[in-house]
């Protein structure tokens, strides 16, 4: 070996990634003891010395927060959920107002971001938006917890650590949707969205609607439910599947606005009128919801407040301060698609 040994040389000889070497040399709990011992032995063999100046520099605050956006299926090539685009602006403003820069990184859920990002030390903390299948995502969150990474995420609660999540009260949002549709005199209900532990936010929205229906004497087993991811195409395809199954309904609650917009298109192609034949309610209140035809009644998540809370709470965690507010209350935005007078 020519020249001074590097962490990449150790990684090559140990058969691990450079980031694993970095974590092992910091005695990170994310690396098992057997691997640590192997790495330390190789480092000693190569007479490897940690650059103390670089190490001290990494321990200093950067004045930067990182935002990791995870890819979502979309009709265009952006691969970014429009809901998160709306939140991005408020996160940027909140960082600026508090004297921090924002580093935005687009990530694939299959990437090893949960292990590698901590070692880059490009930022003091991480904001996570989007997660796909929550069960896979949860494993990576547990790794961040083990690394003692400063992070916050939007959506489902981190098990045992509610302070790491900013979330909407999805159960209440589902109740609002169910109550509104009942007020329009609707009797036969359908829900489109993945109502399982793989999508805890969608599941809570479904459960909220079911709770509202139960109070009106409508049993859950009468609700037509079909899983779907949050895209227009998924909503369109779900309507076709429900009709192929012979399901009949006059009220439709969709787990997202994107699903609702696709569902409305499919209903219209089948000759059904919205809201006359089927009243439709979405969830999110993305900008395009007010311009759909008909304009979409939806459950609004306050993206401005959400973005600010993500930044504020992350800075509190970095500074070892208590986090107080983690949940946002949704509200219903009534437009034409549900058959009620707009307000």
Coordinates of C-alpha atoms in Angstrom, one line a residue:
X1 CA 0.0 0.0 0.0
X2 CA 1.4 3.4 -1.0
X3 CA 0.8 6.5 1.0
X4 CA -1.2 7.0 4.1
X5 CA -4.0 4.5 4.9
X6 CA -7.6 5.7 4.6
X7 CA -10.9 4.5 5.9
X8 CA -11.6 3.3 2.4
X9 CA -8.6 1.0 2.6
X10 CA -9.9 -0.4 5.9
X11 CA -13.4 -0.9 4.3
X12 CA -11.9 -2.8 1.4
X13 CA -10.0 -5.2 3.6
X14 CA -12.9 -5.6 6.0
X15 CA -15.4 -6.2 3.3
X16 CA -17.7 -3.4 4.6
X17 CA -18.8 0.1 3.5
X18 CA -16.7 3.1 4.3
X19 CA -19.6 4.5 6.3
X20 CA -19.6 1.3 8.5
X21 CA -15.9 1.9 9.1
X22 CA -16.6 5.5 10.2
X23 CA -19.3 4.3 12.6
X24 CA -17.2 1.6 14.0
X25 CA -14.3 4.0 14.7
X26 CA -16.8 6.2 16.5
X27 CA -17.9 3.2 18.5
X28 CA -21.5 3.6 17.2
X29 CA -24.0 1.1 18.6
X30 CA -25.3 0.6 15.0
X31 CA -22.2 -1.6 14.3
X32 CA -22.0 -5.0 16.0
X33 CA -19.0 -5.8 18.2
X34 CA -17.6 -8.5 15.9
X35 CA -17.4 -6.1 13.0
X36 CA -16.0 -3.4 15.2
X37 CA -13.2 -5.7 16.4
X38 CA -12.3 -6.6 12.9
X39 CA -12.2 -3.0 11.8
X40 CA -10.1 -1.9 14.8
X41 CA -7.6 -4.8 14.1
X42 CA -7.2 -3.8 10.5
X43 CA -6.8 -0.1 11.4
X44 CA -4.1 -1.1 13.8
X45 CA -2.4 -3.2 11.2
X46 CA -2.4 -0.3 8.7
X47 CA -1.2 2.1 11.4
X48 CA -4.4 4.1 10.6
X49 CA -4.7 7.4 12.5
X50 CA -8.0 9.3 12.9
X51 CA -7.7 12.9 11.7
X52 CA -8.4 14.7 14.9
X53 CA -9.0 18.1 13.2
X54 CA -11.5 16.5 10.8
X55 CA -13.2 14.6 13.7
X56 CA -13.6 17.8 15.8
X57 CA -14.9 19.7 12.7
X58 CA -17.6 17.0 12.3
X59 CA -18.7 17.4 15.9
X60 CA -19.4 21.1 15.4
X61 CA -22.8 22.3 14.4
X62 CA -23.2 23.2 10.7
X63 CA -26.1 25.6 10.8
X64 CA -27.8 23.4 8.2
X65 CA -30.8 21.0 8.4
X66 CA -31.3 18.3 5.8
X67 CA -34.6 17.4 4.2
X68 CA -34.8 13.9 2.7
X69 CA -37.7 13.6 0.2
X70 CA -38.6 10.0 -0.7
X71 CA -39.8 9.0 -4.1
X72 CA -43.5 8.5 -4.7
X73 CA -45.2 7.1 -7.9
X74 CA -46.5 10.1 -9.9
X75 CA -48.1 10.7 -13.3
X76 CA -45.0 12.8 -14.3
X77 CA -41.3 12.2 -13.7
X78 CA -41.1 14.3 -10.6
X79 CA -41.6 11.3 -8.3
X80 CA -42.6 13.7 -5.5
X81 CA -46.1 13.7 -3.9
X82 CA -47.7 17.2 -4.5
X83 CA -48.6 17.3 -0.8
X84 CA -44.9 17.4 0.2
X85 CA -44.1 20.0 -2.4
X86 CA -46.6 22.3 -0.6
X87 CA -44.8 21.5 2.7
X88 CA -41.4 22.2 1.2
X89 CA -42.0 25.9 1.0
X90 CA -43.0 26.2 4.6
X91 CA -40.0 24.2 5.8
X92 CA -37.7 26.4 3.7
X93 CA -39.2 29.6 5.2
X94 CA -39.1 28.2 8.8
X95 CA -35.4 27.4 8.4
X96 CA -34.6 30.8 7.0
X97 CA -36.4 32.6 9.8
X98 CA -34.3 30.7 12.3
X99 CA -31.0 31.3 10.6
X100 CA -30.5 27.8 9.2
X101 CA -29.8 26.6 5.6
X102 CA -31.7 23.7 4.2
X103 CA -30.1 20.9 2.3
X104 CA -32.7 19.1 0.2
X105 CA -31.9 15.5 -1.0
X106 CA -34.1 13.2 -3.1
X107 CA -33.9 9.6 -1.9
X108 CA -35.1 6.2 -3.1
X109 CA -36.6 4.2 -0.4
X110 CA -34.4 1.3 -1.4
X111 CA -31.2 3.3 -0.7
X112 CA -29.2 2.8 2.5
X113 CA -29.9 6.4 3.6
X114 CA -30.7 5.3 7.1
X115 CA -27.2 4.1 7.7
X116 CA -25.1 6.4 5.5
X117 CA -26.5 9.8 6.0
X118 CA -25.5 10.1 9.6
X119 CA -21.8 9.7 8.7
X120 CA -21.8 12.5 6.1
X121 CA -22.2 15.1 8.8
X122 CA -23.6 17.6 6.3
X123 CA -26.3 18.7 8.7
X124 CA -27.2 19.0 12.3
X125 CA -30.5 17.0 11.9
X126 CA -32.7 15.4 9.3
X127 CA -36.4 16.0 8.3
X128 CA -38.0 13.0 6.6
X129 CA -40.9 13.3 4.2
X130 CA -42.6 10.2 2.7
X131 CA -42.2 6.6 3.5
X132 CA -43.9 4.1 1.1
X133 CA -44.5 0.8 3.0
X134 CA -44.3 1.9 6.7
X135 CA -43.1 -1.5 7.9
X136 CA -39.9 -1.3 5.8
X137 CA -39.5 2.4 6.7
X138 CA -39.9 1.7 10.5
X139 CA -36.8 -0.6 10.4
X140 CA -34.7 2.3 9.1
X141 CA -36.1 4.7 11.7
X142 CA -35.0 2.2 14.4
X143 CA -31.5 2.4 13.0
X144 CA -31.6 6.2 13.2
X145 CA -32.7 5.9 16.8
X146 CA -29.8 3.5 17.6
X147 CA -27.4 6.0 16.0
X148 CA -28.9 8.7 18.2
X149 CA -29.5 10.8 15.0
X150 CA -31.4 14.0 15.4
X151 CA -34.4 13.6 13.2
X152 CA -38.1 14.3 12.8
X153 CA -40.6 12.9 10.3
X154 CA -44.0 13.7 9.0
X155 CA -46.8 11.1 9.3
X156 CA -47.1 8.0 11.4
X157 CA -45.8 8.1 14.9
X158 CA -42.4 6.6 15.7
X159 CA -43.2 3.8 18.1
X160 CA -42.4 4.9 21.6
X161 CA -41.1 8.3 20.5
X162 CA -44.0 10.6 19.6
X163 CA -41.6 13.6 19.9
X164 CA -39.9 12.5 16.6
X165 CA -43.1 12.9 14.5
X166 CA -45.3 15.7 13.4
X167 CA -48.6 14.3 12.2
X168 CA -52.2 15.2 11.4
X169 CA -55.0 13.8 13.6
X170 CA -56.0 11.3 10.8
X171 CA -58.6 9.6 13.0
X172 CA -60.4 12.9 13.4
X173 CA -60.0 13.7 9.8
X174 CA -61.8 10.4 8.9
X175 CA -64.5 11.2 11.3
X176 CA -65.0 14.6 9.7
X177 CA -65.3 13.0 6.2
X178 CA -67.8 10.4 7.4
X179 CA -69.9 12.9 9.3
X180 CA -70.0 15.3 6.3
X181 CA -71.1 12.5 3.9
X182 CA -73.8 11.4 6.4
X183 CA -75.1 15.0 6.6
X184 CA -75.6 14.9 2.8
X185 CA -78.0 12.0 3.3
X186 CA -75.7 9.3 1.9
X187 CA -76.3 5.7 3.0
X188 CA -73.9 3.4 1.0
X189 CA -70.2 4.0 1.6
X190 CA -66.9 3.2 0.0
X191 CA -63.3 3.9 1.0
X192 CA -60.3 3.8 -1.3
X193 CA -56.8 3.6 0.3
X194 CA -54.6 1.0 2.0
X195 CA -56.3 0.4 5.3
X196 CA -53.6 -1.7 6.9
X197 CA -50.5 -1.4 9.2
X198 CA -48.4 -0.8 6.1
X199 CA -50.1 2.6 5.7
X200 CA -51.0 3.7 9.3
X201 CA -52.1 7.2 8.2
X202 CA -54.6 5.8 5.6
X203 CA -55.7 3.2 8.2
X204 CA -56.5 5.9 10.8
X205 CA -58.5 7.8 8.2
X206 CA -60.5 4.7 7.4
X207 CA -61.1 4.0 11.1
X208 CA -62.3 7.5 11.7
X209 CA -64.9 7.2 8.9
X210 CA -66.0 3.9 10.2
X211 CA -66.4 5.4 13.7
X212 CA -68.6 8.1 12.4
X213 CA -70.7 5.6 10.5
X214 CA -71.1 3.4 13.5
X215 CA -72.5 6.3 15.5
X216 CA -75.1 6.6 12.7
X217 CA -75.9 2.9 12.9
X218 CA -74.0 1.9 9.7
X219 CA -71.9 -1.3 10.2
X220 CA -68.3 -1.5 8.9
X221 CA -69.1 -4.7 7.0
X222 CA -71.3 -2.7 4.7
X223 CA -68.4 -0.4 3.6
X224 CA -66.8 -1.3 0.3
X225 CA -63.0 -0.9 0.8
X226 CA -60.2 -1.3 -1.7
X227 CA -56.5 -0.8 -1.2
X228 CA -54.7 1.8 -3.3
X229 CA -51.5 3.9 -3.2
X230 CA -51.7 7.6 -3.4
X231 CA -51.9 8.2 -7.2
X232 CA -54.6 9.3 -9.6
X233 CA -54.2 6.1 -11.6
X234 CA -54.7 4.0 -8.4
X235 CA -58.0 5.9 -7.7
X236 CA -59.1 5.4 -11.3
X237 CA -58.3 1.6 -11.2
X238 CA -60.0 1.2 -7.8
X239 CA -63.3 2.4 -9.1
X240 CA -63.1 0.0 -12.0
X241 CA -62.4 -2.8 -9.6
X242 CA -65.2 -1.9 -7.2
X243 CA -67.7 -1.8 -10.1
X244 CA -66.3 -5.1 -11.4
X245 CA -67.1 -6.6 -8.0
X246 CA -70.6 -5.3 -8.2
X247 CA -70.2 -2.8 -5.4
X248 CA -72.7 0.0 -5.2
X249 CA -72.2 3.2 -3.2
X250 CA -73.4 6.8 -3.1
X251 CA -70.6 8.1 -0.9
X252 CA -66.9 7.8 -1.5
X253 CA -64.1 8.8 0.9
X254 CA -60.6 8.6 -0.6
X255 CA -57.4 8.5 1.6
X256 CA -55.8 11.2 -0.5
X257 CA -56.8 13.9 -3.0
X258 CA -54.8 12.2 -5.8
X259 CA -56.8 9.0 -5.3
X260 CA -60.1 11.1 -5.3
X261 CA -59.2 12.9 -8.5
X262 CA -58.6 9.7 -10.3
X263 CA -61.7 8.1 -8.8
X264 CA -63.9 11.0 -10.0
X265 CA -62.5 10.6 -13.5
X266 CA -63.4 6.9 -13.5
X267 CA -66.9 7.5 -12.2
X268 CA -67.5 10.1 -14.9
X269 CA -66.3 7.8 -17.6
X270 CA -68.9 5.3 -16.4
X271 CA -71.6 7.9 -16.8
X272 CA -72.0 8.6 -13.1
X273 CA -72.4 12.2 -11.9
X274 CA -70.4 13.6 -9.0
X275 CA -71.9 14.6 -6.6
X276 CA -75.4 13.7 -7.8
X277 CA -74.8 9.9 -8.0
X278 CA -71.7 9.7 -5.8
X279 CA -70.5 12.2 -3.3
X280 CA -66.7 12.3 -3.0
X281 CA -64.4 13.5 -0.3
X282 CA -60.6 13.5 -0.5
X283 CA -57.8 14.1 2.0
X284 CA -54.9 16.6 2.0
X285 CA -56.2 19.7 0.2
X286 CA -53.4 19.9 -2.4
X287 CA -53.5 22.9 -4.6
X288 CA -55.1 21.1 -7.6
X289 CA -58.1 20.0 -5.4
X290 CA -59.8 23.3 -5.9
X291 CA -59.4 23.1 -9.7
X292 CA -60.6 19.6 -10.2
X293 CA -64.0 19.1 -11.9
X294 CA -66.0 19.3 -9.8
X295 CA -63.9 21.0 -7.2
X296 CA -63.0 18.5 -4.5
X297 CA -64.3 18.5 -0.9
X298 CA -61.4 17.4 1.2
X299 CA -59.9 17.2 4.7
X300 CA -57.2 19.8 4.9
X301 CA -53.8 19.2 6.5
X302 CA -52.2 22.5 7.4
X303 CA -48.9 22.3 5.4
X304 CA -47.7 25.7 6.6
X305 CA -48.0 24.8 10.2
X306 CA -46.7 21.4 9.6
X307 CA -43.5 22.7 7.9
X308 CA -42.9 25.1 10.7
X309 CA -43.4 22.5 13.4
X310 CA -41.0 20.1 11.7
X311 CA -38.2 22.7 11.8
X312 CA -39.0 24.0 15.3
X313 CA -39.2 20.5 16.9
X314 CA -36.0 19.3 15.2
X315 CA -34.1 22.3 16.5
X316 CA -35.5 21.6 20.0
X317 CA -34.3 18.0 19.8
X318 CA -30.9 19.1 18.6
X319 CA -30.7 21.5 21.6
X320 CA -32.0 18.9 24.0
X321 CA -35.2 20.8 24.7
X322 CA -38.6 19.4 25.4
X323 CA -41.0 19.0 22.4
X324 CA -44.6 20.0 23.2
X325 CA -46.7 20.1 20.0
X326 CA -46.7 17.1 17.7
X327 CA -50.2 16.9 16.3
X328 CA -52.2 19.1 13.9
X329 CA -55.9 19.2 13.8
X330 CA -57.5 18.8 10.3
X331 CA -60.5 20.7 9.0
X332 CA -62.9 20.0 6.3
X333 CA -62.9 22.2 3.1
X334 CA -66.3 21.9 1.5
X335 CA -66.5 22.2 -2.3
X336 CA -68.7 20.8 -5.0
X337 CA -67.8 17.1 -5.1
X338 CA -69.7 16.2 -2.0
X339 CA -73.0 17.9 -2.9
X340 CA -73.0 20.5 -0.1
X341 CA -73.0 24.3 -0.5
X342 CA -69.4 25.5 -0.6
X343 CA -68.2 27.5 2.4

